[in-house]
Coordinates of C-alpha atoms in Angstrom, one line a residue:
X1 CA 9.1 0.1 -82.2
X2 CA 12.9 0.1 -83.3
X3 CA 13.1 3.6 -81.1
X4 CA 11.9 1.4 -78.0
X5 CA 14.2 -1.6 -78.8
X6 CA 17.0 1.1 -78.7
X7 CA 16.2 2.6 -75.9
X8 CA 15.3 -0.4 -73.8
X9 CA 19.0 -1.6 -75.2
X10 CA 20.7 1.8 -74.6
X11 CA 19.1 2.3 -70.9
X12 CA 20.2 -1.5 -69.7
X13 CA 23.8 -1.2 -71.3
X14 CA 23.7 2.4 -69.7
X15 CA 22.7 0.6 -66.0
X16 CA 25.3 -2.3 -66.3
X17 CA 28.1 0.1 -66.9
X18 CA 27.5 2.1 -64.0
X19 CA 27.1 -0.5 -61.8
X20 CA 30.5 -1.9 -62.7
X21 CA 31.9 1.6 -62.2
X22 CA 30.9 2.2 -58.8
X23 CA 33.4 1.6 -55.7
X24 CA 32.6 -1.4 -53.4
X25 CA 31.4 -0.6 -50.2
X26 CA 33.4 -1.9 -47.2
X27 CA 31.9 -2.3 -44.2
X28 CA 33.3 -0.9 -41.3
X29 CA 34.6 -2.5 -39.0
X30 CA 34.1 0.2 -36.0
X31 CA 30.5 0.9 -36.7
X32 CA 28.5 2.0 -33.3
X33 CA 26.3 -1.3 -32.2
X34 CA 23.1 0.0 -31.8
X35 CA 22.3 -0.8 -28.3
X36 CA 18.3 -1.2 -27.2
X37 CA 17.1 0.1 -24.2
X38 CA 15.3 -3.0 -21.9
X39 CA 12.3 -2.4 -20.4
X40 CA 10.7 -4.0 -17.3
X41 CA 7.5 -4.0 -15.7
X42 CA 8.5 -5.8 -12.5
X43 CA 5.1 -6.9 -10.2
X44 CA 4.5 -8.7 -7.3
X45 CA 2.1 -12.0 -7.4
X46 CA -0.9 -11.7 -7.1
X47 CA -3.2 -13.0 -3.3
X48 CA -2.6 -16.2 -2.1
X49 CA -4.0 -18.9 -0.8
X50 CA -2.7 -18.9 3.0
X51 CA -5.1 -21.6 4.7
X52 CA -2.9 -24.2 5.3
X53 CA 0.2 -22.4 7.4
X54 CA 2.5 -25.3 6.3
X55 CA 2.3 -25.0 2.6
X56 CA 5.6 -22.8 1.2
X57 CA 4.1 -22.8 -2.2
X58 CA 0.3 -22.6 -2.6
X59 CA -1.8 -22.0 -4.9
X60 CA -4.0 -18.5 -5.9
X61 CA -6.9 -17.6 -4.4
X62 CA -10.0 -17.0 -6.3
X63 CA -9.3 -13.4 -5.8
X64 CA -5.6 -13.8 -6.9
X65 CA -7.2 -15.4 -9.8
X66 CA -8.7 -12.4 -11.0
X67 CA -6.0 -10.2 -10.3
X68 CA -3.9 -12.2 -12.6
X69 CA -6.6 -11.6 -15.1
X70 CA -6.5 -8.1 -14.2
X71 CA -2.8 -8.2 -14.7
X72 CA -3.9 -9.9 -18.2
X73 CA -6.0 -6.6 -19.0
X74 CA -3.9 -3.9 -18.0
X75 CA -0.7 -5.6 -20.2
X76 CA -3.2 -5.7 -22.8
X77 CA -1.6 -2.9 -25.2
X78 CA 2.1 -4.1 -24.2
X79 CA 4.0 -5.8 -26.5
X80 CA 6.1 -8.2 -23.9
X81 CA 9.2 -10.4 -25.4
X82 CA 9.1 -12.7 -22.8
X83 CA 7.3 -12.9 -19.1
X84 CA 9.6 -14.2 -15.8
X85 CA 8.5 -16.1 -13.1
X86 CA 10.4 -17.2 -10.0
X87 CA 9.1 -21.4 -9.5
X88 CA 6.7 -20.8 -7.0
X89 CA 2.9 -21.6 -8.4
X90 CA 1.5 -18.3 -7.6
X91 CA 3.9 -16.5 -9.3
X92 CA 3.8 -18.7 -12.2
X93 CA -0.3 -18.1 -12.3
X94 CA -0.2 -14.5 -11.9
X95 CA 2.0 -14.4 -15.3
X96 CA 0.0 -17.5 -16.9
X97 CA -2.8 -15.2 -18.3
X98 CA -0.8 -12.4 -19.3
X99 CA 1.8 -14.5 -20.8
X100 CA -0.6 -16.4 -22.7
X101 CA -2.0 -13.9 -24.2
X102 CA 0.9 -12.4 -26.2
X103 CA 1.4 -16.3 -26.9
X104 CA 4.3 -16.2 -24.9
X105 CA 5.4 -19.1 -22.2
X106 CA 6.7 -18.5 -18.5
X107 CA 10.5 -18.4 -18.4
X108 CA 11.8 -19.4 -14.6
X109 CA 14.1 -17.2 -13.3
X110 CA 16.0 -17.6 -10.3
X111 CA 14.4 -15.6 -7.5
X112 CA 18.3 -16.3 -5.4
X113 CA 20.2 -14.8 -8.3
X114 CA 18.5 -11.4 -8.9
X115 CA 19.5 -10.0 -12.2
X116 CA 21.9 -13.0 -13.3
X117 CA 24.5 -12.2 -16.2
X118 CA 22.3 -15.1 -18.2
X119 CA 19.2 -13.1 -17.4
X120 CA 20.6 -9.7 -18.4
X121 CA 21.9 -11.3 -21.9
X122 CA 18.4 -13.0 -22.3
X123 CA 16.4 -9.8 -21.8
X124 CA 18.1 -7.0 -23.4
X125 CA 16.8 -4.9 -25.5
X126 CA 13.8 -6.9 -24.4
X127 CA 9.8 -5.7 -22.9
X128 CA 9.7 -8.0 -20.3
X129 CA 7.1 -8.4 -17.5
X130 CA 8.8 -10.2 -14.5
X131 CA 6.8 -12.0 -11.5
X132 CA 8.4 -11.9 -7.8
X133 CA 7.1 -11.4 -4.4
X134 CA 7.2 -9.0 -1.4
X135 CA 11.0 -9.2 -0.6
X136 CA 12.4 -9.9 -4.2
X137 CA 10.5 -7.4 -6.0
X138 CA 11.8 -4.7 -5.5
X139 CA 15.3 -5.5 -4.8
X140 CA 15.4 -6.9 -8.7
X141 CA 14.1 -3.5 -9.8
X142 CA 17.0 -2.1 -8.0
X143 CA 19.5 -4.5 -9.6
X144 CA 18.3 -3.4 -12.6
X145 CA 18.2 0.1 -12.0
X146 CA 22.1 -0.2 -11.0
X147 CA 21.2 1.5 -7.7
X148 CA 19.2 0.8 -4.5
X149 CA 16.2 2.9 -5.4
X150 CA 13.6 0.9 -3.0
X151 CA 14.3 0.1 0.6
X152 CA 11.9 -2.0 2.1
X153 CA 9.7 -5.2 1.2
X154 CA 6.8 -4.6 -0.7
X155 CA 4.2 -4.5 2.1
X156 CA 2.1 -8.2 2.6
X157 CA -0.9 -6.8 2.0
X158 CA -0.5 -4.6 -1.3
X159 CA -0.8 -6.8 -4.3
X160 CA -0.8 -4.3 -7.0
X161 CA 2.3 -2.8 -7.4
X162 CA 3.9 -2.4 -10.3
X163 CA 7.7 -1.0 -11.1
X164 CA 8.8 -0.1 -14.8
X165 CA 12.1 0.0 -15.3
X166 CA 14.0 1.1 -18.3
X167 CA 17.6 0.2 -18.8
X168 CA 19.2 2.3 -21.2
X169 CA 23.1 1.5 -22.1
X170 CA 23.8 5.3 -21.7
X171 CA 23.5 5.1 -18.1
X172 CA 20.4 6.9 -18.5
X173 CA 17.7 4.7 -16.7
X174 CA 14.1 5.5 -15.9
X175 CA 11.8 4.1 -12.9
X176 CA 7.6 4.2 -12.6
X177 CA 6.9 3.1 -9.5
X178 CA 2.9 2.4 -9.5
X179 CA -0.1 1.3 -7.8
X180 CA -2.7 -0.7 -9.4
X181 CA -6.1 -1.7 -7.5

């Protein structure tokens, strides 16, 4: 028992005078920030209800209803930060399901101000899924992308498009450019 005692005493006087003896570690000052890369799956909103000519922000259809579901599905395995939507009530309901089910909320982004300063600094580093339509779709995945990579309006008619962008801080960026039924 004394040999334990005197070992147990030994090993601890043994640790606190090595601790004492080694150098303080500074930190640097001009340590590399590690920089993520920010992905975004950028998609269009899903079909929507165009009986009444007049109305500038209707509703989904029944059919846009379970595209947004669909949406819901396909995201399944994604693990999204956040989810966009311009303030229009079919984009918001295209993102409702998917957002919800990562327990995330719609964030409104301003569908004027493509790619905003605020909206970079909120997403990076960031998995975000962002909901647009026909003529701002694809122009935000350009903005993104740093270059005009798509030319035209995403056609009326397709609603399952979907562009994955990957901003990378070395310049490096990536684009998927996908169709969904």
């Amino acid at each position: 028992m004394k040999q334990i005692i005197k070992y147990l005493f030994l090993s601890f006087l043994f640790l606190s005078i090595s601790c004492q003896q080694q150098p303080e570690k500074k930190e640097e000052k001009n340590e590399p920030k590690l920089e993520k890369i920010s992905t975004y799956y950028f998609i269009r909103h899903a079909e929507k209800d165009t009986t009444d000519t007049g109305n500038r922000n209707p509703a989904l259809t029944e059919e846009g209803k379970e595209r947004a579901q669909k949406w819901k599905a396909i995201f399944a395995e994604v693990d999204f930060d956040a989810v966009y939507s311009s303030d229009f009530i079919r984009t918001i309901e295209t993102g409702k399901p998917t957002a919800e089910s990562k327990s995330l909320k719609v964030e409104i982004y301003d569908h004027t101000k493509l790619n905003s300063e605020a909206f970079k600094k909120a997403t990076e580093g960031k998995k975000v899924l962002v909901v647009g339509h026909t003529n701002t779709t694809p122009y935000f995945a350009n903005a993104v992308l740093g270059k005009e990579h798509f030319k035209d309006d995403i056609d009326e008619s397709q609603h399952g498009k979907l562009f994955i962008v990957q901003d990378n801080p070395n310049g490096e960026n990536t684009i998927e450019n996908l169709t969904i039924n």
